[in-house]
PDB file of C-alpha atoms in Angstrom:
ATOM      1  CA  UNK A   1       0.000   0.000   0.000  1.00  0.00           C
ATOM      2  CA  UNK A   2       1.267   3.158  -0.773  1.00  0.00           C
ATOM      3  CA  UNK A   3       0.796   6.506   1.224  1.00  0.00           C
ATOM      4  CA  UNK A   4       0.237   9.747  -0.855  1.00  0.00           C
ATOM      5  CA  UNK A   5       0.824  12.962   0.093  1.00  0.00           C
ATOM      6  CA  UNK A   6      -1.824  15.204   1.173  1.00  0.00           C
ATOM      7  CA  UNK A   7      -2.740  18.701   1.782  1.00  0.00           C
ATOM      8  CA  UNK A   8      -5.004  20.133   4.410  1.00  0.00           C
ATOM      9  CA  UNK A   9      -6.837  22.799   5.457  1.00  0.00           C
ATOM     10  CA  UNK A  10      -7.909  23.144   9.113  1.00  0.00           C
ATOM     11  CA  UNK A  11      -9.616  25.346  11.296  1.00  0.00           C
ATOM     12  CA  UNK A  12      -8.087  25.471  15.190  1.00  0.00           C
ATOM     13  CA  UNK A  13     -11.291  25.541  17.939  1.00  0.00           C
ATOM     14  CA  UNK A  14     -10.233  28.539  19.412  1.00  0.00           C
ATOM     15  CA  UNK A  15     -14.318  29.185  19.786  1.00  0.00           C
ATOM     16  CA  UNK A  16     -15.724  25.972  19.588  1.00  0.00           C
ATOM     17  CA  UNK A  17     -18.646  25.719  21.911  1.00  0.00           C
ATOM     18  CA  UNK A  18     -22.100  23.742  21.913  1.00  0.00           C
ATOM     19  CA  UNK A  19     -24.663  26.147  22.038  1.00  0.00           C
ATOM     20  CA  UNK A  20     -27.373  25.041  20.077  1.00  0.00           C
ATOM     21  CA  UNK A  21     -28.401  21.537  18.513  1.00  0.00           C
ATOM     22  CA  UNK A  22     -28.485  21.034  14.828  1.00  0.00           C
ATOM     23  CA  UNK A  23     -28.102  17.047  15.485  1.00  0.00           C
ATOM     24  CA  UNK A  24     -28.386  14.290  17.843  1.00  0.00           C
ATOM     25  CA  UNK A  25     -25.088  14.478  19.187  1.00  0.00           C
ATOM     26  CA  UNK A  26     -25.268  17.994  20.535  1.00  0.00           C
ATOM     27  CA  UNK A  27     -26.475  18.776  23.912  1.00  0.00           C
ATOM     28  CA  UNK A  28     -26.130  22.180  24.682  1.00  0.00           C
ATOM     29  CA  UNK A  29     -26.450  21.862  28.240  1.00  0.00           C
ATOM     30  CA  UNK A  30     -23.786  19.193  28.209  1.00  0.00           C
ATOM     31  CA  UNK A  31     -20.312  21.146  29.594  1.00  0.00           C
ATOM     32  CA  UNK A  32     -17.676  21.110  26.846  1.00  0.00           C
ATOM     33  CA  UNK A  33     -13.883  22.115  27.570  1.00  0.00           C
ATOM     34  CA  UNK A  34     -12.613  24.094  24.805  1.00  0.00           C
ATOM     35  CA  UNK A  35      -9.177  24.040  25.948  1.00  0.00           C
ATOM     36  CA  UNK A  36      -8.789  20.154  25.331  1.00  0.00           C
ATOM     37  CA  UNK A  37     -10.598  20.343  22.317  1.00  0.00           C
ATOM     38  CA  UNK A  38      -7.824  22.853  21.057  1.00  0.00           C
ATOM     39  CA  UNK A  39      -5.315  20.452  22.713  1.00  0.00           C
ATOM     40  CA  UNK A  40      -7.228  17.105  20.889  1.00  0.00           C
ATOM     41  CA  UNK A  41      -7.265  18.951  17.236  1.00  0.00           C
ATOM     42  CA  UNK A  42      -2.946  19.961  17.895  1.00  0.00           C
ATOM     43  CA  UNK A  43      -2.689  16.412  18.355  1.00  0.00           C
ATOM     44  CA  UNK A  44      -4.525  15.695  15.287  1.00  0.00           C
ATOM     45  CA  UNK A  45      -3.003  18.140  13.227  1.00  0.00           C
ATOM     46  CA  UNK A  46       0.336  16.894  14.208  1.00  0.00           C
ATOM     47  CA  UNK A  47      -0.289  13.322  13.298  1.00  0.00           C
ATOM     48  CA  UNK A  48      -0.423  14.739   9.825  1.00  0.00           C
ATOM     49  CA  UNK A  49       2.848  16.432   9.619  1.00  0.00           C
ATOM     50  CA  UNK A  50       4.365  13.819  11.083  1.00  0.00           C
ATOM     51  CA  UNK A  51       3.091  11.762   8.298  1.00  0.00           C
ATOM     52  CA  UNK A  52       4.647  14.370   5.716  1.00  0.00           C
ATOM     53  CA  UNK A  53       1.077  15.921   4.841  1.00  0.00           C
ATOM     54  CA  UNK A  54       0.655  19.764   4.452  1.00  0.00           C
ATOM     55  CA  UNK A  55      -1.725  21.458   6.622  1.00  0.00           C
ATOM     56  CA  UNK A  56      -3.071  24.936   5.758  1.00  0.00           C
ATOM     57  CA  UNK A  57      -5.144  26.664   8.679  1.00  0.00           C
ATOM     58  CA  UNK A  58      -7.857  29.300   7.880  1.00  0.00           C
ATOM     59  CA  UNK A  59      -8.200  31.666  11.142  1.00  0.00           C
ATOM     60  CA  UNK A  60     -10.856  31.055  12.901  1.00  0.00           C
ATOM     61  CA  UNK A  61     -14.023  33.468  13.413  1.00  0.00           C
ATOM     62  CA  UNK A  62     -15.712  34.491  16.573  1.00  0.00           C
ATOM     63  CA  UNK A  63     -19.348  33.107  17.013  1.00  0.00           C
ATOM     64  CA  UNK A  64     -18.964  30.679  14.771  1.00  0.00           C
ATOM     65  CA  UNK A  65     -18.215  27.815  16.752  1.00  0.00           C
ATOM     66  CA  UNK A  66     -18.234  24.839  14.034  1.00  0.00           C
ATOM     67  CA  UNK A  67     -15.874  26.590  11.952  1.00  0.00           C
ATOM     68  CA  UNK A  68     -13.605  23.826  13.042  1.00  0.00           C
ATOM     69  CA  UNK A  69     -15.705  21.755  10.877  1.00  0.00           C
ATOM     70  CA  UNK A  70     -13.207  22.316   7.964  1.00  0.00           C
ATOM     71  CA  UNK A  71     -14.340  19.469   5.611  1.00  0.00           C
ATOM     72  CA  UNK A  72     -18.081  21.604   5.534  1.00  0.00           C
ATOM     73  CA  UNK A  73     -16.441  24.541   3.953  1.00  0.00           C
ATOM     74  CA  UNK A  74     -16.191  23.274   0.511  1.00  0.00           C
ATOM     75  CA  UNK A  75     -15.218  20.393  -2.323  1.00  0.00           C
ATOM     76  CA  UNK A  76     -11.867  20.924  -3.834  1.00  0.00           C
ATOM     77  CA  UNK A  77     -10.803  18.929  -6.644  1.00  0.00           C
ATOM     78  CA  UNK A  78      -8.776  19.281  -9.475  1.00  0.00           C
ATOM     79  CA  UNK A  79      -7.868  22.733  -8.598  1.00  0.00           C
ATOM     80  CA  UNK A  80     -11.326  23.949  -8.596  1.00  0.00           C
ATOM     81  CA  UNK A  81     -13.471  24.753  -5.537  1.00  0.00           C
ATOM     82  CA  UNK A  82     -17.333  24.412  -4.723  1.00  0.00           C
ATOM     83  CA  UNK A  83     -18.247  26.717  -2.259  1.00  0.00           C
ATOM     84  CA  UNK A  84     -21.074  25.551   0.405  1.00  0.00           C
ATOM     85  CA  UNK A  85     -24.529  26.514   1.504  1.00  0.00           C
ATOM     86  CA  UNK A  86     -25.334  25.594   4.776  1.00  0.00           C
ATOM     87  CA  UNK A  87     -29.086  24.050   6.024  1.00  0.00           C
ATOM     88  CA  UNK A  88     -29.201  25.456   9.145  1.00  0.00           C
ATOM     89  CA  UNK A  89     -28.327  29.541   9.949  1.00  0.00           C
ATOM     90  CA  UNK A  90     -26.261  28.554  12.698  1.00  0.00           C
ATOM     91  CA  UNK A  91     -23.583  27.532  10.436  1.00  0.00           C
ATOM     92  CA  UNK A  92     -24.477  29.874   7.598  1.00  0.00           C
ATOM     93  CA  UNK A  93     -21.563  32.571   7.964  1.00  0.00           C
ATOM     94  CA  UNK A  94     -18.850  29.943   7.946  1.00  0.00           C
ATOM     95  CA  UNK A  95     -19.601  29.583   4.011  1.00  0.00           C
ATOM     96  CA  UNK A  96     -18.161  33.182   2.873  1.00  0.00           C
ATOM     97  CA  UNK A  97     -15.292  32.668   5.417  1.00  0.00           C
ATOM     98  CA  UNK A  98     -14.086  29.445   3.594  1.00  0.00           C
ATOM     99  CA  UNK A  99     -14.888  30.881   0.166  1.00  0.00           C
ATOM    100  CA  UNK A 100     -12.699  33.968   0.748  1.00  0.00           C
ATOM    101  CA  UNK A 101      -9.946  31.526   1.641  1.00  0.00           C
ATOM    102  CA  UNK A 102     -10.617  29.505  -1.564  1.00  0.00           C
ATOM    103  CA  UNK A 103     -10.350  32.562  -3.954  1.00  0.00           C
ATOM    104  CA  UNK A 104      -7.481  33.951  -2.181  1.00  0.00           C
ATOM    105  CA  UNK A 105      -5.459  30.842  -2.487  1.00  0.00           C
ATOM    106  CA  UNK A 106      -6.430  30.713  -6.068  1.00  0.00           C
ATOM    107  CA  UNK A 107      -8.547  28.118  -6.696  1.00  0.00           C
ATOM    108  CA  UNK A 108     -11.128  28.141  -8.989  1.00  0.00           C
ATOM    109  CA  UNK A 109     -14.707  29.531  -7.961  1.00  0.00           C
ATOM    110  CA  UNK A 110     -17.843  28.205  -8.531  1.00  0.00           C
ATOM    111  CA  UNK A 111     -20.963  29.277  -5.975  1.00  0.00           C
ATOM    112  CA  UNK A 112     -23.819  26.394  -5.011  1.00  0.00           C
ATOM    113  CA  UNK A 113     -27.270  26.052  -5.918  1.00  0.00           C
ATOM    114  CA  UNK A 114     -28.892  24.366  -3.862  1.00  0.00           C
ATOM    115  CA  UNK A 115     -27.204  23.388  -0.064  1.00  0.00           C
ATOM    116  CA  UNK A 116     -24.160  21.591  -0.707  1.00  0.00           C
ATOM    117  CA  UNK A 117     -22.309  20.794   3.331  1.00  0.00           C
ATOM    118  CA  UNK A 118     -18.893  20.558   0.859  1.00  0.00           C
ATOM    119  CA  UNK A 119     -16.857  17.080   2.095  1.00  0.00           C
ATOM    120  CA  UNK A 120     -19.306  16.254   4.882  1.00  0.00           C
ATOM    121  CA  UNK A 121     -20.958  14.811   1.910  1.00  0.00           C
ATOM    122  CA  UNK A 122     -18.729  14.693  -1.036  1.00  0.00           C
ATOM    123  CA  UNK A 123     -15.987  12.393  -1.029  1.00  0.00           C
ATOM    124  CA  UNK A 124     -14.086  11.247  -4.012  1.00  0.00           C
ATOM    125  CA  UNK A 125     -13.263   8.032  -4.356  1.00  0.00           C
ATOM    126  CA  UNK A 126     -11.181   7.022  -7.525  1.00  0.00           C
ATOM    127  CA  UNK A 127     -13.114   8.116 -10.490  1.00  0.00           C
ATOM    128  CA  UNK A 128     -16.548   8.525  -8.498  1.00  0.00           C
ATOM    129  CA  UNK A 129     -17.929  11.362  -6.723  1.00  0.00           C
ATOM    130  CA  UNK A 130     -20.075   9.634  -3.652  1.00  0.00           C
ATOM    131  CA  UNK A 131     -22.710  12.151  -2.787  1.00  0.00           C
ATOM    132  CA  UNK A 132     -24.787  11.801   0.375  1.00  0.00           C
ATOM    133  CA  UNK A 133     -28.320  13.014   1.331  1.00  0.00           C
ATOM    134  CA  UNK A 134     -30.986  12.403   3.322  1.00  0.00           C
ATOM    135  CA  UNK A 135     -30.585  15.409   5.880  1.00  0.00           C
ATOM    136  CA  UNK A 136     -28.475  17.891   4.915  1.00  0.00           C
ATOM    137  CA  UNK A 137     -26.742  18.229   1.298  1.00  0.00           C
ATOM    138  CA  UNK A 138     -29.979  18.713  -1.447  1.00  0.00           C
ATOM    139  CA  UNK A 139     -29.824  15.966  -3.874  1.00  0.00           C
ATOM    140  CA  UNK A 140     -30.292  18.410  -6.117  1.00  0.00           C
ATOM    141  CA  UNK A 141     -26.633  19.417  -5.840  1.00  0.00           C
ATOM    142  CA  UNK A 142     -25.170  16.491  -6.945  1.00  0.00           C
ATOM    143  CA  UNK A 143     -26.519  17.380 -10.685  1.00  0.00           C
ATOM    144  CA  UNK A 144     -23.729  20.673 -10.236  1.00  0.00           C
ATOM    145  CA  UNK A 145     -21.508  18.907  -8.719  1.00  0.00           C
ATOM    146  CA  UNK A 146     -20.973  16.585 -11.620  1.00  0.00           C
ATOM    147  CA  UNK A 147     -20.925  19.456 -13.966  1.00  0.00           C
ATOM    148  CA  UNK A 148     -18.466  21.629 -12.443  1.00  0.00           C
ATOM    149  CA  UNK A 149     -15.768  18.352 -11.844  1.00  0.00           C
ATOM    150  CA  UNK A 150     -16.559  16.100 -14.567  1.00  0.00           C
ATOM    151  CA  UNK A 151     -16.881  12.953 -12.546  1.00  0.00           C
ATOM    152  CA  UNK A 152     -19.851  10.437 -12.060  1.00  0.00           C
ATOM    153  CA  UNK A 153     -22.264  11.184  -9.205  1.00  0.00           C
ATOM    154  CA  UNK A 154     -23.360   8.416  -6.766  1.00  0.00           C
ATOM    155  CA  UNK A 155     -25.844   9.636  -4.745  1.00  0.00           C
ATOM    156  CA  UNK A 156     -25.861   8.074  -1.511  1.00  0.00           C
ATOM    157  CA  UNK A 157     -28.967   8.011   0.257  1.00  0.00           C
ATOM    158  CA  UNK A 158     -28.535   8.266   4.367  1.00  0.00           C
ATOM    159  CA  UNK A 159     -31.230   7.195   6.894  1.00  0.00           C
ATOM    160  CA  UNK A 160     -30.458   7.471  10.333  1.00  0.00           C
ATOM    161  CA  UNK A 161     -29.925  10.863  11.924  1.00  0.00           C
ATOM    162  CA  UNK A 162     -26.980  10.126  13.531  1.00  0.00           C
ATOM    163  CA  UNK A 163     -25.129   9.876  10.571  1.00  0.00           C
ATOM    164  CA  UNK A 164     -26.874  12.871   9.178  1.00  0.00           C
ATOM    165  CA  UNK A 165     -23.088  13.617   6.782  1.00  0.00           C
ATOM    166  CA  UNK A 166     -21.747  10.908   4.716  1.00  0.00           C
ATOM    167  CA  UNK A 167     -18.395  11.497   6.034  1.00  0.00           C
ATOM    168  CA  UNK A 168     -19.831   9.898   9.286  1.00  0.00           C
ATOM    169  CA  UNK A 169     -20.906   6.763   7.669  1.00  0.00           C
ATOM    170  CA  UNK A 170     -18.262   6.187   4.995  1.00  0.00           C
ATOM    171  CA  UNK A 171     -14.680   6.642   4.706  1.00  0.00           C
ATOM    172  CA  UNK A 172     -12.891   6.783   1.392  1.00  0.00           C
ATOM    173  CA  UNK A 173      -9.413   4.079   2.277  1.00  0.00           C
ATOM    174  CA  UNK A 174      -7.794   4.273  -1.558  1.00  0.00           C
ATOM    175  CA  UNK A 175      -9.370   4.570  -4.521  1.00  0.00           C
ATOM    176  CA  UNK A 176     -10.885   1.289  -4.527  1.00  0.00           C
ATOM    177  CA  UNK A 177     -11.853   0.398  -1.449  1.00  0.00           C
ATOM    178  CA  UNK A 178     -13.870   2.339   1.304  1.00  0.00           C
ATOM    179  CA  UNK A 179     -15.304   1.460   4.749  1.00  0.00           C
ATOM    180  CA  UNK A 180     -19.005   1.787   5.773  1.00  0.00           C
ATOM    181  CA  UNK A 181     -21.677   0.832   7.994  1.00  0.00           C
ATOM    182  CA  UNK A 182     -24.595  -0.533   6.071  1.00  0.00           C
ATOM    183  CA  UNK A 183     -27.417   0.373   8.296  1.00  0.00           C
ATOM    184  CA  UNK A 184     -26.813   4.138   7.447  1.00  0.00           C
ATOM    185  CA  UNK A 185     -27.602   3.442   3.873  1.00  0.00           C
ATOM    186  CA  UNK A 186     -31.096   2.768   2.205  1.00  0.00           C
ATOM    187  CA  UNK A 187     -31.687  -0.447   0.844  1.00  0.00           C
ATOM    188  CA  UNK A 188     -30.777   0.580  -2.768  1.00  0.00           C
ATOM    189  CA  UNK A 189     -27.837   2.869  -1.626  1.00  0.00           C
ATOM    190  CA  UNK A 190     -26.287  -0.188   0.134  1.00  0.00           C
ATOM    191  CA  UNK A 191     -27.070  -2.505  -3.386  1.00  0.00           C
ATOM    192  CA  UNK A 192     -24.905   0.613  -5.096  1.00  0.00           C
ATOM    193  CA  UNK A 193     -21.780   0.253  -2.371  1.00  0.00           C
ATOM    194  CA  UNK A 194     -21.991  -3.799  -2.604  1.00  0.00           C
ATOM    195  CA  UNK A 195     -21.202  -3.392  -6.679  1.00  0.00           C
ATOM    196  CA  UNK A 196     -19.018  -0.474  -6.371  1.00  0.00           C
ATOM    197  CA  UNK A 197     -16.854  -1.599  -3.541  1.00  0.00           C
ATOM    198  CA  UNK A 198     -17.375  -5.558  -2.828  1.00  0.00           C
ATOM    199  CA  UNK A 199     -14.700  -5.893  -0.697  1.00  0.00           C
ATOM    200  CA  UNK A 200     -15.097  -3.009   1.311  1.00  0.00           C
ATOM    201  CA  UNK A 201     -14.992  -2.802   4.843  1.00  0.00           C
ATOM    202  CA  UNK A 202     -18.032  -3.182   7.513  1.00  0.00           C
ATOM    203  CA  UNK A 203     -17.814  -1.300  10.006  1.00  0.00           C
ATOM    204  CA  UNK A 204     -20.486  -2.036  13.360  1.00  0.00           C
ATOM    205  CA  UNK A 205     -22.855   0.212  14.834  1.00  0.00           C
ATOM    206  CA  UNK A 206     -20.247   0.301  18.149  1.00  0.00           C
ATOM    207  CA  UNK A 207     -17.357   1.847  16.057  1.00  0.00           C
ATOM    208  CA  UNK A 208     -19.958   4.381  14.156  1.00  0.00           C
ATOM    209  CA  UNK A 209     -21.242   5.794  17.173  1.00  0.00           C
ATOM    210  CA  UNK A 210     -17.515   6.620  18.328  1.00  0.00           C
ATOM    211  CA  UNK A 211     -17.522   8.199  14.929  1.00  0.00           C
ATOM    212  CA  UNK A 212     -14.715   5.405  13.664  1.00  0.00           C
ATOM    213  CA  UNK A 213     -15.956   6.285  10.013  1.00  0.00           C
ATOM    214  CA  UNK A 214     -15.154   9.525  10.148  1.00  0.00           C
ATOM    215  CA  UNK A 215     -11.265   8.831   9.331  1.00  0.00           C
ATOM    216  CA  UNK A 216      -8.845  10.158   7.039  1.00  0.00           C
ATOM    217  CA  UNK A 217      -6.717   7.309   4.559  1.00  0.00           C
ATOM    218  CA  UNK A 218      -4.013   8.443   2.539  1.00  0.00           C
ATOM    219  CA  UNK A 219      -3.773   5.094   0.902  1.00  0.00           C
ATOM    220  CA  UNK A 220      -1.702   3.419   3.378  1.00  0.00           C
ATOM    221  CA  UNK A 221      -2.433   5.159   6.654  1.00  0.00           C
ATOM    222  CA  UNK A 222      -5.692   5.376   8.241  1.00  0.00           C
ATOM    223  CA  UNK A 223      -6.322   8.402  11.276  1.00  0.00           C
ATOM    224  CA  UNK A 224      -9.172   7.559  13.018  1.00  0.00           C
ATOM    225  CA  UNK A 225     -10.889   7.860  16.793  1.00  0.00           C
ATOM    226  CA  UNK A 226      -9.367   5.949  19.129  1.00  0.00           C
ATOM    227  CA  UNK A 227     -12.236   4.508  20.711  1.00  0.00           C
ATOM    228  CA  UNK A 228     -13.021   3.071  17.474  1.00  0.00           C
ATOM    229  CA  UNK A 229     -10.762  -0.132  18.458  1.00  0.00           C
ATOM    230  CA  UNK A 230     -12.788  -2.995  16.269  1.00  0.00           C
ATOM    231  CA  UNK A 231     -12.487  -0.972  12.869  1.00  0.00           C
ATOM    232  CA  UNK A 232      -8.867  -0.154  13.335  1.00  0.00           C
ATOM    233  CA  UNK A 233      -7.811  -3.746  13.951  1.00  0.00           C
ATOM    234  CA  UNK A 234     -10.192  -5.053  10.663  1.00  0.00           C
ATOM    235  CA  UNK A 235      -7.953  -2.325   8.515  1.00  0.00           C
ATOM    236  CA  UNK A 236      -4.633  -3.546  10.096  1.00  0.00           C
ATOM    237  CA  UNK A 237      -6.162  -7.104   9.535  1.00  0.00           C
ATOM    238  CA  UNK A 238      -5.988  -5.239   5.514  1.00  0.00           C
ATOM    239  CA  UNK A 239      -2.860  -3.962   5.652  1.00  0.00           C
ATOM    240  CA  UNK A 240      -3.489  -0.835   6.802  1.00  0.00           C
ATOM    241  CA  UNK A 241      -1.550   1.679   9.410  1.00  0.00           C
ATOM    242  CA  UNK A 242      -4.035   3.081  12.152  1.00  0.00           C
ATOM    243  CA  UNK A 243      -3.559   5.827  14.095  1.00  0.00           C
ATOM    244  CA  UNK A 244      -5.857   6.194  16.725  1.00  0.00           C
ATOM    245  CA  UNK A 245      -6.686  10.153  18.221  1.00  0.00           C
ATOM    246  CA  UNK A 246      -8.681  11.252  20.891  1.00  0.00           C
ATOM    247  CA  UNK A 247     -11.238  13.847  19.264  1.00  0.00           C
ATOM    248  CA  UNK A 248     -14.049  13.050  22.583  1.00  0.00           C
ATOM    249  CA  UNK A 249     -14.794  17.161  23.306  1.00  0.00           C
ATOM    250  CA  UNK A 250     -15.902  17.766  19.334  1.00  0.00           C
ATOM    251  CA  UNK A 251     -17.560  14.662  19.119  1.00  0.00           C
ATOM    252  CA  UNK A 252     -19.708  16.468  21.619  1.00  0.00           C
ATOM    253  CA  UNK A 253     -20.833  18.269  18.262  1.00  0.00           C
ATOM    254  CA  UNK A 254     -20.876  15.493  15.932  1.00  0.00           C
ATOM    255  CA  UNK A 255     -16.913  15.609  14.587  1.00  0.00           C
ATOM    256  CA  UNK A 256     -14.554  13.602  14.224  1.00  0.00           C
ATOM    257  CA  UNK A 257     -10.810  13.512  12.206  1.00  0.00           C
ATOM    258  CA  UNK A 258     -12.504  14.149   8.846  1.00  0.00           C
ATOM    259  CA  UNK A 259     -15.093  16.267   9.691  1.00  0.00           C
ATOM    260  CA  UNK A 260     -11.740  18.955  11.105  1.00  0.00           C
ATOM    261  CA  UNK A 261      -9.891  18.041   8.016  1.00  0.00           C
ATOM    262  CA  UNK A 262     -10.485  19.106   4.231  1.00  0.00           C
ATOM    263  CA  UNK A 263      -8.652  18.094   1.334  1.00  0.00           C
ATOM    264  CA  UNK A 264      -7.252  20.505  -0.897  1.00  0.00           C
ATOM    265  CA  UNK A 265      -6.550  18.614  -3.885  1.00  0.00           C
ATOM    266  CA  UNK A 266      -4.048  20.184  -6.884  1.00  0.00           C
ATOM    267  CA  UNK A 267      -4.378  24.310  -7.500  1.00  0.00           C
ATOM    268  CA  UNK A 268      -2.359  26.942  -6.734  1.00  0.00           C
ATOM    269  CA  UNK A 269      -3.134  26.389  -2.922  1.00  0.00           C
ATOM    270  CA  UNK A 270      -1.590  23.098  -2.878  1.00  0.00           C
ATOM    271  CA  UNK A 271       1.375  22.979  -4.992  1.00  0.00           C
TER     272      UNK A 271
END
């Protein structure tokens, strides 16, 4: 297995907070310490330099306390960049802050239609686009999204609320094989995933409620919650390198690894 080399762009917690609910795993009156969450996403950012990837941080805004929820803030691929439009309000100025980062790194522009959550729901894997829906990106995106990059759409249908991004319920491992739990899918979107990927890995209901799925592969290593101990030793049983990370104060808002990290993928930003 080979590792490629990656570049990311984060977003440190310096405001992260849960003060309202916009899914199941946020409990506003639940107390959340945003000085180990800062200390949790160092750690996580560090695993990735120490793995030789590039990491890119966009400063953080005040009163916007999911900004740290980089992979939301857009699709980037092939040098160009879709922007996002958020469901809720809540989240709704984090799109022009990540946009404004986009065009001045120079990436190619092109605004959403309809709301598009960027990477929570939009993950490439080898010449497909998987895009999920169900409770927050339209399905009505996907149609732009295959315009603007040029690669085949697979809409992914999600069902249970918990798993309310596809980045929760799926992890792209290289470009041919991926790890998922089936129960998140519908009936046809798990038929799909059986003939795209049929020896993909399946992951259980106790590693997707740690948020195991929501990993980060660059082909040969896999970072990924630590709790999420029976998926990491089914990928090592493949060949894979896990690195396990504690991310337990932002899973308070429904994040994990991928949901703080976004690929930038070839433009003038990642050269």
């Amino acid at each position: 297995m080979d590792a490629t080399r990656q570049h990311f762009l984060m977003c440190r917690p310096t405001y992260f907070a849960v003060d309202y609910a916009i899914n199941p795993w946020m409990d506003p009156t639940a107390p959340v310490d945003t000085d180990l969450a800062v200390r949790q996403w160092e750690r996580l950012r560090q695993v990735y330099r120490d793995l030789g990837h590039t990491v890119e941080e966009i400063t953080p805004v005040p009163g916007l306390p999911d900004m740290v929820f980089a992979a939301n803030g857009g699709t980037v691929i092939d040098g160009k960049a879709m922007a996002v439009q958020f469901r809720d309000p809540q989240r709704a100025d984090e799109a022009p802050a990540y946009r404004a980062w986009f065009e001045q790194a120079g990436f190619e522009m092109y605004d959403p239609k309809h709301v598009n959550e960027g990477e929570g729901d939009i993950l490439l894997a080898g010449d497909h686009l998987l895009a999920g829906t169900g409770f927050r990106t339209a399905h009505a995106s996907h149609a732009q999204l295959q315009e603007v990059f040029g690669y085949p759409v697979i809409t992914m249908q999600l069902v249970d609320p918990r798993f309310y991004h596809l980045d929760t319920a799926l992890t792209v491992l290289d470009e041919r094989t991926v790890a998922y739990l089936p129960e998140a899918f519908s009936p046809g979107s798990q038929a799909v995933l059986r003939r795209l990927f049929p020896d993909a890995v399946h992951a259980t209901m106790a590693d997707a409620e740690v948020l195991g799925l929501n990993a980060v592969s660059d082909g040969r290593h896999v970072v990924l919650p630590e709790q999420a101990t029976g998926l990491a030793a089914k990928l090592r049983e493949r060949g894979y390198q896990t690195i396990g990370v504690d991310l337990s104060e932002l899973r308070k808002a429904g994040g994990g690894p991928k949901c703080c990290t976004l690929r930038l993928r070839q433009g003038k930003a990642s050269r």
